[in-house]
Short mmCIF file of C-alpha atoms and ligand atoms in Angstrom, two decimals:
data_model
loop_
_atom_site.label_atom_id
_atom_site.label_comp_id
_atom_site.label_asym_id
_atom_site.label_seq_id
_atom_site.Cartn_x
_atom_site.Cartn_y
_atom_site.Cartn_z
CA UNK A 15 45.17 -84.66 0.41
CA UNK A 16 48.05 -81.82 -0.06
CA UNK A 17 47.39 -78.32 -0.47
CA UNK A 18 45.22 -77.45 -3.74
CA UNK A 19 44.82 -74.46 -5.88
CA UNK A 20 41.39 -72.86 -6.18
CA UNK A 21 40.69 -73.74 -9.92
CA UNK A 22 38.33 -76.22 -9.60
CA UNK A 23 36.73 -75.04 -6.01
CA UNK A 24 35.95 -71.81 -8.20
CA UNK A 25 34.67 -73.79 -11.81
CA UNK A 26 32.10 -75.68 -9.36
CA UNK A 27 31.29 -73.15 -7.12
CA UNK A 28 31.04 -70.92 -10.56
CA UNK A 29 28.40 -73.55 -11.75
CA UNK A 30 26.28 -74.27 -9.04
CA UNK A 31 25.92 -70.62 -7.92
CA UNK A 32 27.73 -70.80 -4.33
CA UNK A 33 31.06 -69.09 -3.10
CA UNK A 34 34.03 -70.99 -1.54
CA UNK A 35 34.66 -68.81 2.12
CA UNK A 36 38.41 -67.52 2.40
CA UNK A 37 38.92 -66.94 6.03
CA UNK A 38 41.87 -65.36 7.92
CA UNK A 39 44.48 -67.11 9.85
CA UNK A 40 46.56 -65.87 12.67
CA UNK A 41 47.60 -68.45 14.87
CA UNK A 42 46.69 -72.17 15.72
CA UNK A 43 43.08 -71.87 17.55
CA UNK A 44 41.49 -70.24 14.16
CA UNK A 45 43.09 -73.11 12.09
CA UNK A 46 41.01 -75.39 13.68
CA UNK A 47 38.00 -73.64 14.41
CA UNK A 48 37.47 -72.96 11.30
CA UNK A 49 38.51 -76.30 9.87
CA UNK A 50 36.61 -78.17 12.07
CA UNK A 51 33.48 -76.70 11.34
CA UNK A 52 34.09 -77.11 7.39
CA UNK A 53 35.37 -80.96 8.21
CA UNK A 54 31.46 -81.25 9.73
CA UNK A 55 30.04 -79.96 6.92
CA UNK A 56 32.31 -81.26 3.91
CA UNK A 57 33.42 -77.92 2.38
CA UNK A 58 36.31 -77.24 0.68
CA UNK A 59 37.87 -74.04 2.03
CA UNK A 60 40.32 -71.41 1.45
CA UNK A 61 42.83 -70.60 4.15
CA UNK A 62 44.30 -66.79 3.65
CA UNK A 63 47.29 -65.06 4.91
CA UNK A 64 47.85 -61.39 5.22
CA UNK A 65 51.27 -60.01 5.02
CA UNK A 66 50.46 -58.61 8.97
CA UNK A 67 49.65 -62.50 9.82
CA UNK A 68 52.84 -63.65 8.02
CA UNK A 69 54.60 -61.42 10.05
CA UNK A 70 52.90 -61.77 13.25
CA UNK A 71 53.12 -65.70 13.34
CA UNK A 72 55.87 -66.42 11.02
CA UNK A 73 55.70 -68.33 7.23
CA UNK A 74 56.91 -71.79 8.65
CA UNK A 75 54.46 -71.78 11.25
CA UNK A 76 51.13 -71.06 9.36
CA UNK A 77 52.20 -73.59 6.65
CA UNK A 78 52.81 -75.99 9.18
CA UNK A 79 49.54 -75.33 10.66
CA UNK A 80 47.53 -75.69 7.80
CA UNK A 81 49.33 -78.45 6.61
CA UNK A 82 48.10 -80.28 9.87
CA UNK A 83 44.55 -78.99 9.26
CA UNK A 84 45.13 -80.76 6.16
CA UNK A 85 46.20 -84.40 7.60
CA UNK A 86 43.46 -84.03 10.37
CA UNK A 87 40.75 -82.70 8.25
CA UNK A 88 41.41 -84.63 4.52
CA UNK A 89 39.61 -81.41 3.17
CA UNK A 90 40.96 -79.85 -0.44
CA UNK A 91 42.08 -76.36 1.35
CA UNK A 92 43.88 -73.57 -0.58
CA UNK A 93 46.68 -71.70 0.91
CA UNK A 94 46.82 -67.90 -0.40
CA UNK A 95 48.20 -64.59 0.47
CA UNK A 96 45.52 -62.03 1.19
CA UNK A 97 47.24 -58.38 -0.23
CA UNK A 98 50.49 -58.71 -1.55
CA UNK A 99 51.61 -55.68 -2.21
CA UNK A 100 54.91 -56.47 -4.53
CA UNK A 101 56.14 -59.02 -6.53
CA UNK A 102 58.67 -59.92 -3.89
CA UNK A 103 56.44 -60.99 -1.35
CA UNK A 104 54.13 -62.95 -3.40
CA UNK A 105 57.02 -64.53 -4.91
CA UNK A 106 58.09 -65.34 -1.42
CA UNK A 107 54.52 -67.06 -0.40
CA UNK A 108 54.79 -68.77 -4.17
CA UNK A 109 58.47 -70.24 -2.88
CA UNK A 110 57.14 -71.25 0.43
CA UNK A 111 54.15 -73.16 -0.54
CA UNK A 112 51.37 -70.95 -1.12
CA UNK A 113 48.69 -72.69 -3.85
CA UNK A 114 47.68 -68.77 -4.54
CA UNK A 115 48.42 -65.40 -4.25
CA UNK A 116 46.91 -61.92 -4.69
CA UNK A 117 48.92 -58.89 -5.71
CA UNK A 118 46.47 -55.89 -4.60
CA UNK A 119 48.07 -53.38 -7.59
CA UNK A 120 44.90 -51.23 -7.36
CA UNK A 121 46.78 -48.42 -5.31
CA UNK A 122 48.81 -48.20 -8.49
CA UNK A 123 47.20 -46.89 -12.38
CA UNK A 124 45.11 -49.15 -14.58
CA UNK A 125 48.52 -49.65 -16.56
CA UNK A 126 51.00 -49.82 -14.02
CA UNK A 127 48.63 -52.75 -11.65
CA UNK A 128 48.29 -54.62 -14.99
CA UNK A 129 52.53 -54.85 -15.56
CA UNK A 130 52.87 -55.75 -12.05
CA UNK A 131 49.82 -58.61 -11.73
CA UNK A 132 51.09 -59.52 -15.15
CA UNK A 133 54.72 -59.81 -13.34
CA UNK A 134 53.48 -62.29 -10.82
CA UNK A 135 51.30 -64.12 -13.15
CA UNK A 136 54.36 -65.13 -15.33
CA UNK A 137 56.03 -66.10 -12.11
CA UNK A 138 52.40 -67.91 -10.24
CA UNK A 139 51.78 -70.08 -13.18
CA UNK A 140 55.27 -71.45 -14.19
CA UNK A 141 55.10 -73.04 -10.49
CA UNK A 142 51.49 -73.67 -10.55
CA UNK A 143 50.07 -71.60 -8.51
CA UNK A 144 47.22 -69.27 -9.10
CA UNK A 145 47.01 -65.34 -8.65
CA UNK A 146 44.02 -63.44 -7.71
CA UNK A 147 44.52 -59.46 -9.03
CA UNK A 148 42.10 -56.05 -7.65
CA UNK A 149 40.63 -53.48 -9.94
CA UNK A 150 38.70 -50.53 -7.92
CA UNK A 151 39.76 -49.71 -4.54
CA UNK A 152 37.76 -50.79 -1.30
CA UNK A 153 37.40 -48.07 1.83
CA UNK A 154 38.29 -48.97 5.37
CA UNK A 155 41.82 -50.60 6.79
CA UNK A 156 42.52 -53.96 7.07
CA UNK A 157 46.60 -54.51 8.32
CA UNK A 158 48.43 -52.58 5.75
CA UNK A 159 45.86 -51.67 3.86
CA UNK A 160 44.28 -48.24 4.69
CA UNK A 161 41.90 -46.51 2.20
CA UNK A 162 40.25 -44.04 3.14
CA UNK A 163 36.10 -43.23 2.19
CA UNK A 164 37.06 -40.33 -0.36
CA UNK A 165 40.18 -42.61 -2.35
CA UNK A 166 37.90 -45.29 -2.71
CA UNK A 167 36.52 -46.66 -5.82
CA UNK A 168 34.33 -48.27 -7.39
CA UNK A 169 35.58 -51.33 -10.10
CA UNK A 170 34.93 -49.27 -13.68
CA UNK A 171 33.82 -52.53 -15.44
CA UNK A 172 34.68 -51.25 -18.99
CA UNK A 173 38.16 -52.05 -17.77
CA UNK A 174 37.95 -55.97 -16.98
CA UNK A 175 38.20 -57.44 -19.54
CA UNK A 176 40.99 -55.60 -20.80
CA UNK A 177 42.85 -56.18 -17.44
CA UNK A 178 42.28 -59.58 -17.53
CA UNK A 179 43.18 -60.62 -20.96
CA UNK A 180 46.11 -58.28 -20.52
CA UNK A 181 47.62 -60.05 -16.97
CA UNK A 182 46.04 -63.29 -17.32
CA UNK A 183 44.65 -63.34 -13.86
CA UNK A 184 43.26 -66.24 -12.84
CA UNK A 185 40.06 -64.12 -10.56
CA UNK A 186 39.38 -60.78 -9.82
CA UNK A 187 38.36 -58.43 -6.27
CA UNK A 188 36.27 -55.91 -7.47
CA UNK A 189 35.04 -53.03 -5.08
CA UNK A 190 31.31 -52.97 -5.48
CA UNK A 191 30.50 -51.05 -2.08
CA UNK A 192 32.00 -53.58 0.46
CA UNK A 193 34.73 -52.32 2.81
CA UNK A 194 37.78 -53.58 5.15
CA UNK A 195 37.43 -53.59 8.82
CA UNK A 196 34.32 -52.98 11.39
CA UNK A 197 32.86 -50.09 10.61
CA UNK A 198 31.61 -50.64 6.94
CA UNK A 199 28.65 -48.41 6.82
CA UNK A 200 27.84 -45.07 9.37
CA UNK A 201 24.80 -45.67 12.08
CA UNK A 202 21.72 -44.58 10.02
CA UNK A 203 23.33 -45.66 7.28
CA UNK A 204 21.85 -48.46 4.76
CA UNK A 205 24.40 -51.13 3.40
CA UNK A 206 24.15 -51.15 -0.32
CA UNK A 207 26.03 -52.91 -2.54
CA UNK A 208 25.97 -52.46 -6.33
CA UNK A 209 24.95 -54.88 -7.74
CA UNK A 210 24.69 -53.12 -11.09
CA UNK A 211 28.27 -53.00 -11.36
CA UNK A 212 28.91 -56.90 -10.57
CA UNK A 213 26.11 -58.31 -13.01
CA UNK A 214 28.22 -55.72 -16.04
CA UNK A 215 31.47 -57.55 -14.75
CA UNK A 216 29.86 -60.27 -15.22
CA UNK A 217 28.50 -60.11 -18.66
CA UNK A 218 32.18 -59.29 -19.73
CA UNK A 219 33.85 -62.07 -18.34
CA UNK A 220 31.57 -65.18 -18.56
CA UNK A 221 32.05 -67.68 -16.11
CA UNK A 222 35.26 -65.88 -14.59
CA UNK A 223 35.67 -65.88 -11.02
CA UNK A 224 35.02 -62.41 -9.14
CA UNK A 225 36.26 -61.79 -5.51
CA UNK A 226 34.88 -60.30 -2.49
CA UNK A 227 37.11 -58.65 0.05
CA UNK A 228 35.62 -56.99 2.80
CA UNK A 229 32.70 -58.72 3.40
CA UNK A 230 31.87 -59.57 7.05
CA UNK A 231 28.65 -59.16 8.18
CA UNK A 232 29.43 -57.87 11.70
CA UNK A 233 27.45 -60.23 13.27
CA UNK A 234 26.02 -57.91 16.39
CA UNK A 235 25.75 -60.93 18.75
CA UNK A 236 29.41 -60.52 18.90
CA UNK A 237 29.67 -57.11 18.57
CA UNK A 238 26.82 -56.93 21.95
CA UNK A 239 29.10 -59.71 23.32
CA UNK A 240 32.39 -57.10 23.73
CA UNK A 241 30.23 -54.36 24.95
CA UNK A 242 28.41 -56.23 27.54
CA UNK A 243 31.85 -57.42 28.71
CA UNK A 244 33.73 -54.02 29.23
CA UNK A 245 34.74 -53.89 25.51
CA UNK A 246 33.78 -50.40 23.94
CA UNK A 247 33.16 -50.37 19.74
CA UNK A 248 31.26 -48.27 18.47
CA UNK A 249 28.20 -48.85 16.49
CA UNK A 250 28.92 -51.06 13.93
CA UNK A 251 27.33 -51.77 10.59
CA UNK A 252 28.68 -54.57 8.03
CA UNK A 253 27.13 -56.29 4.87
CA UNK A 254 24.02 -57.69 5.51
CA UNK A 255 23.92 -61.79 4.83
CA UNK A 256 21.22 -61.85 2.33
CA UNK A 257 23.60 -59.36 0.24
CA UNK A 258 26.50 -61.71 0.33
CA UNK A 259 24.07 -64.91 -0.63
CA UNK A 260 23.02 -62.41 -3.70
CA UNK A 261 26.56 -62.35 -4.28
CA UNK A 262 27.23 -66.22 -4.52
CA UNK A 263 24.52 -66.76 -6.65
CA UNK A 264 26.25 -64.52 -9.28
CA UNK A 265 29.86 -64.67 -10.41
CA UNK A 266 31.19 -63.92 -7.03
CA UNK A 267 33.24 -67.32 -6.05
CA UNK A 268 35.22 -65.71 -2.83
CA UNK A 269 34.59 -64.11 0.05
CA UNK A 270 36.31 -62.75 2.74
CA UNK A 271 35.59 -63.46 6.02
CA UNK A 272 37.91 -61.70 8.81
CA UNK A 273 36.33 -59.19 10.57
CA UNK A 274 34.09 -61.77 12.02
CA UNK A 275 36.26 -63.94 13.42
CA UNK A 276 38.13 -61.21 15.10
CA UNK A 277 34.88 -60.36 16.73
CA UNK A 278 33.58 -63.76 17.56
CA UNK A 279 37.25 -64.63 19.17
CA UNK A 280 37.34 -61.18 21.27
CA UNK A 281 33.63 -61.15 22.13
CA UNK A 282 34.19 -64.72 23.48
CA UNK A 283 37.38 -64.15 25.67
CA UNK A 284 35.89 -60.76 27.12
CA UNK A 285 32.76 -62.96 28.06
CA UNK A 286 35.53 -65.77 29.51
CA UNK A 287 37.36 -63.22 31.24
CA UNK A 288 33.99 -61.47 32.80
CA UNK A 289 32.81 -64.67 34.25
CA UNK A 290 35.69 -65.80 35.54
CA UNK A 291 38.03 -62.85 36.38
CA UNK A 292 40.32 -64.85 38.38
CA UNK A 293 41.20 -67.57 35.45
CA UNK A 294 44.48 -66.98 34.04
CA UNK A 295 45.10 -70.40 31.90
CA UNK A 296 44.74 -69.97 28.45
CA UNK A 297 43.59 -73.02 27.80
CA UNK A 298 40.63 -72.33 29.35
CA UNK A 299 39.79 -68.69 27.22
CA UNK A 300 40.71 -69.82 24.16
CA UNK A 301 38.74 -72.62 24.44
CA UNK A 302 35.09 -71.06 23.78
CA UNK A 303 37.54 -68.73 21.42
CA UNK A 304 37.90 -71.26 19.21
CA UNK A 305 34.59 -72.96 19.53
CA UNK A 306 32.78 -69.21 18.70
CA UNK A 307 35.13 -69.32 15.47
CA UNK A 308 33.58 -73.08 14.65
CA UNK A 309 30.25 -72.04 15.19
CA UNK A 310 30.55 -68.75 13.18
CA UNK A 311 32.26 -70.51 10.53
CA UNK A 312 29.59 -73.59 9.84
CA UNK A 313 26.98 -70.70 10.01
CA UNK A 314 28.88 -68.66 6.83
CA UNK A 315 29.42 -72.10 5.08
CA UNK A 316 25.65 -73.50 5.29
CA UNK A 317 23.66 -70.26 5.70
CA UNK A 318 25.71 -67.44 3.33
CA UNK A 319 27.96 -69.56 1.42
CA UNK A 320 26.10 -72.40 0.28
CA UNK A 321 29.31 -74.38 -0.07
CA UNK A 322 28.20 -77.50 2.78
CA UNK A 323 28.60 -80.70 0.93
CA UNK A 324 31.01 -79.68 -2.11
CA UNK A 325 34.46 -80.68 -0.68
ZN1 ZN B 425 40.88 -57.44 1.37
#
């Protein structure tokens, strides 16, 4: 098996009304956590990249990485860059290797994110690789991105098909209420998501793959897990599971999981490190690290995603 695009991961996961999970990657121990668990439950999976990650662990290194995942795994996996921001960097990813790529234009106007998505497209698709666009703008900071509560937006959906047709995107993040990072929603706060806006979407682009960025759930066993271990976040609120099953059922074929895993791989080597505060091999921390990212991960893929069984 070699690295695949997400064309047909999204027509079946369009069809049978589940969502394909597209987790973050930062270094070798969240490869494999999160490819072993989808190699125990046979789903295919899409490995993402953040321009912070590229630059953190290097291009060569992650592609070499997943391309191992790859060999050890024989699971159809998709390489793609979370947030480009221009058409230099995803055309950088595209020359490396990347299967897909997502130019985030949505900081720019309606007209001027449809010229540069369309830019990409033209240069995506004449190598075969796939590009995932943004219309609306999603609150909260992830990396680069930084948005804050009052320039967010929600996805006009009079606009997509009109974007679409225009760029010839191949799927589409729309901002329905989910946010980057931790803190999604204030203490007292209710998570809503609107799901008004995604069923419209939906109705003007039949059977088109929509996107969801932003959508951790914040699992508080994790979050307990760094402040019972001398960690100190404050109360945090993220998208509650049964909103992000909703989600597959409809057009949604994505979702982004990141948040999570930072929190299951911190919560884990604060409990390491509270238990045994004289241990100083890494081996030994990242260990349960990588296991807490497994057992997250199989959770997402059986319980939220639905996508056990379709690699
Ligand atoms: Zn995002």
């Amino acid at each position: 098996m070699a690295l695949v695009t997400s064309t047909e991961m999204f027509k079946k996961a369009y069809e049978g009304g589940y969502a394909i999970g597209a987790f973050n990657v930062n270094n070798m121990e969240i490869v494999q956590g999160i490819t072993e668990a989808a190699k125990e439950v046979n789903a295919p999976l899409i490995l993402q990249v953040s321009a912070g990650a590229r630059k953190y662990a290097n291009h060569t290194y992650l592609m070499k990485l997943v391309e191992a995942a790859i060999i050890e795994t024989n699971l159809p996996i998709c390489l793609h860059l979370d947030h480009g921001d221009t058409f230099e960097l995803c055309k950088s990813c595209i020359d490396g290797g990347f299967t897909s790529v997502m130019i985030d234009g949505s900081h720019h106007s309606f007209e001027d994110n449809i010229a540069l998505t369309k830019q990409v497209v033209e240069y995506a698709h004449a190598r075969g690789v796939v590009v995932e666009a943004e219309l609306g703008r999603l609150a909260g900071i992830e990396d680069a991105v930084n948005v804050s509560d009052a320039d967010a937006a929600f996805t006009k959906p009079d606009e997509v098909e009109e974007f679409v047709t225009k760029t010839g995107v191949d799927s589409l993040a729309i901002a329905i209420g989910t946010s980057h990072g931790a803190y999604k929603f204030k203490p007292g706060q209710k998570p809503q998501l609107r799901f008004d806006i995604l069923a419209e979407v939906e109705k003007r682009l039949p059977k088109f793959p929509i996107v969801l960025h932003g959508a951790s759930s914040v699992i508080p066993e994790f979050v307990e897990m760094i402040n019972n271990n001398g960690g100190k976040m404050p109360d945090a609120i993220g998208i509650p599971e049964e909103m992000l099953r909703k989600a597959a059922s409809m057009a949604v074929c994505k979702i982004n999981i990141d948040s999570d895993l930072r929190l299951a791989m911190t919560g884990s080597i604060r409990k390491y490190f509270a238990e045994n505060p004289s241990h100083f091999d890494p081996r030994q921390y990242l260990k349960p690290a990588r296991e807490a990212i497994k057992g997250l991960v199989k959770n997402k893929i059986v319980n939220v995603l639905g996508s056990d069984g379709k690699a």
